[in-house]
Amino acid sequence: MPGPDPKILRPKVIALQRDTAALLKLLGGDSDDKLRFWEIIKGITTPVQLEMASHQLDVMQNMVKQVAASTKALEKASKPVARAAKGGA
């Protein structure tokens, strides 16, 4: 039984790169902050087998999407609080 096709990883890696770059931009911070965040994400997994890598890319993609959604929701929720703190309505 042949193993999984390595070509299936390419679109997953590209999507993860794109979404991670967008998340890093959304999170802000300086280049050291972004590098530290990337090192944390990258260090979570060290896949050895192709199937494991594919699964872990899916998991990481979902994590990036969840963090991005949470960050956007937090940003949206914080705007009224920030306005109120400045004395606005």
Tab-separated table of C-alpha atoms in Angstrom:
chain	number	residue	atom	x	y	z
A	1	MET	CA	0.000	0.000	0.000
A	2	PRO	CA	1.663	3.225	-1.096
A	3	GLY	CA	1.964	6.072	1.365
A	4	PRO	CA	0.171	9.392	1.095
A	5	ASP	CA	1.028	11.712	-1.755
A	6	PRO	CA	3.433	14.490	-0.670
A	7	LYS	CA	1.593	16.832	-3.059
A	8	ILE	CA	-1.302	17.029	-0.599
A	9	LEU	CA	0.921	18.966	1.811
A	10	ARG	CA	1.684	21.835	-0.593
A	11	PRO	CA	-1.750	23.535	-0.487
A	12	LYS	CA	-1.938	22.991	3.262
A	13	VAL	CA	1.474	24.560	3.804
A	14	ILE	CA	0.626	27.501	1.534
A	15	ALA	CA	-2.683	28.105	3.345
A	16	LEU	CA	-0.957	27.872	6.720
A	17	GLN	CA	1.753	30.322	5.617
A	18	ARG	CA	-0.837	32.796	4.346
A	19	ASP	CA	-3.053	32.580	7.411
A	20	THR	CA	-0.123	32.689	9.833
A	21	ALA	CA	1.249	35.795	8.107
A	22	ALA	CA	-2.189	37.419	8.384
A	23	LEU	CA	-2.393	36.464	12.065
A	24	LEU	CA	1.069	37.878	12.774
A	25	LYS	CA	0.026	41.121	11.085
A	26	LEU	CA	-3.189	41.207	13.120
A	27	LEU	CA	-1.352	40.556	16.388
A	28	GLY	CA	1.054	43.403	15.713
A	29	GLY	CA	4.183	43.864	17.782
A	30	ASP	CA	7.726	44.239	16.636
A	31	SER	CA	9.716	41.714	14.629
A	32	ASP	CA	11.040	40.066	17.802
A	33	ASP	CA	7.479	39.482	19.041
A	34	LYS	CA	6.498	37.968	15.708
A	35	LEU	CA	9.584	35.766	15.637
A	36	ARG	CA	8.893	34.550	19.184
A	37	PHE	CA	5.261	33.765	18.317
A	38	TRP	CA	6.358	31.888	15.175
A	39	GLU	CA	8.955	29.914	17.134
A	40	ILE	CA	6.234	28.883	19.606
A	41	ILE	CA	3.922	27.717	16.808
A	42	LYS	CA	6.714	25.979	14.919
A	43	GLY	CA	8.009	24.241	18.016
A	44	ILE	CA	4.648	22.671	18.814
A	45	THR	CA	5.150	19.933	16.233
A	46	THR	CA	8.095	18.155	14.689
A	47	PRO	CA	6.438	15.713	12.275
A	48	VAL	CA	8.410	12.702	11.115
A	49	GLN	CA	5.894	10.962	8.907
A	50	LEU	CA	3.912	12.442	6.046
A	51	GLU	CA	0.527	11.484	7.490
A	52	MET	CA	1.405	13.020	10.830
A	53	ALA	CA	2.619	16.188	9.120
A	54	SER	CA	-0.611	16.467	7.156
A	55	HIS	CA	-2.728	16.029	10.276
A	56	GLN	CA	-0.641	18.458	12.276
A	57	LEU	CA	-0.866	21.061	9.512
A	58	ASP	CA	-4.648	20.742	9.708
A	59	VAL	CA	-4.542	21.140	13.483
A	60	MET	CA	-2.225	24.151	13.271
A	61	GLN	CA	-4.421	25.715	10.577
A	62	ASN	CA	-7.438	25.359	12.848
A	63	MET	CA	-5.505	26.856	15.761
A	64	VAL	CA	-4.451	29.853	13.662
A	65	LYS	CA	-8.054	30.356	12.505
A	66	GLN	CA	-9.337	30.152	16.088
A	67	VAL	CA	-6.758	32.601	17.407
A	68	ALA	CA	-7.460	34.996	14.527
A	69	ALA	CA	-11.218	34.810	15.136
A	70	SER	CA	-10.762	35.327	18.869
A	71	THR	CA	-8.427	38.255	18.280
A	72	LYS	CA	-10.871	39.893	15.876
A	73	ALA	CA	-13.754	39.372	18.304
A	74	LEU	CA	-11.708	40.817	21.146
A	75	GLU	CA	-10.735	43.798	19.014
A	76	LYS	CA	-14.390	44.391	18.089
A	77	ALA	CA	-15.548	44.048	21.693
A	78	SER	CA	-12.849	46.361	22.991
A	79	LYS	CA	-13.763	49.323	20.758
A	80	PRO	CA	-16.824	50.387	22.807
A	81	VAL	CA	-14.841	49.992	26.015
A	82	ALA	CA	-12.039	52.119	24.605
A	83	ARG	CA	-14.519	54.817	23.534
A	84	ALA	CA	-16.143	54.778	26.973
A	85	ALA	CA	-12.757	55.039	28.654
A	86	LYS	CA	-12.005	58.120	26.565
A	87	GLY	CA	-15.282	59.663	27.667
A	88	GLY	CA	-17.138	59.060	24.414
A	89	ALA	CA	-20.444	57.326	23.963
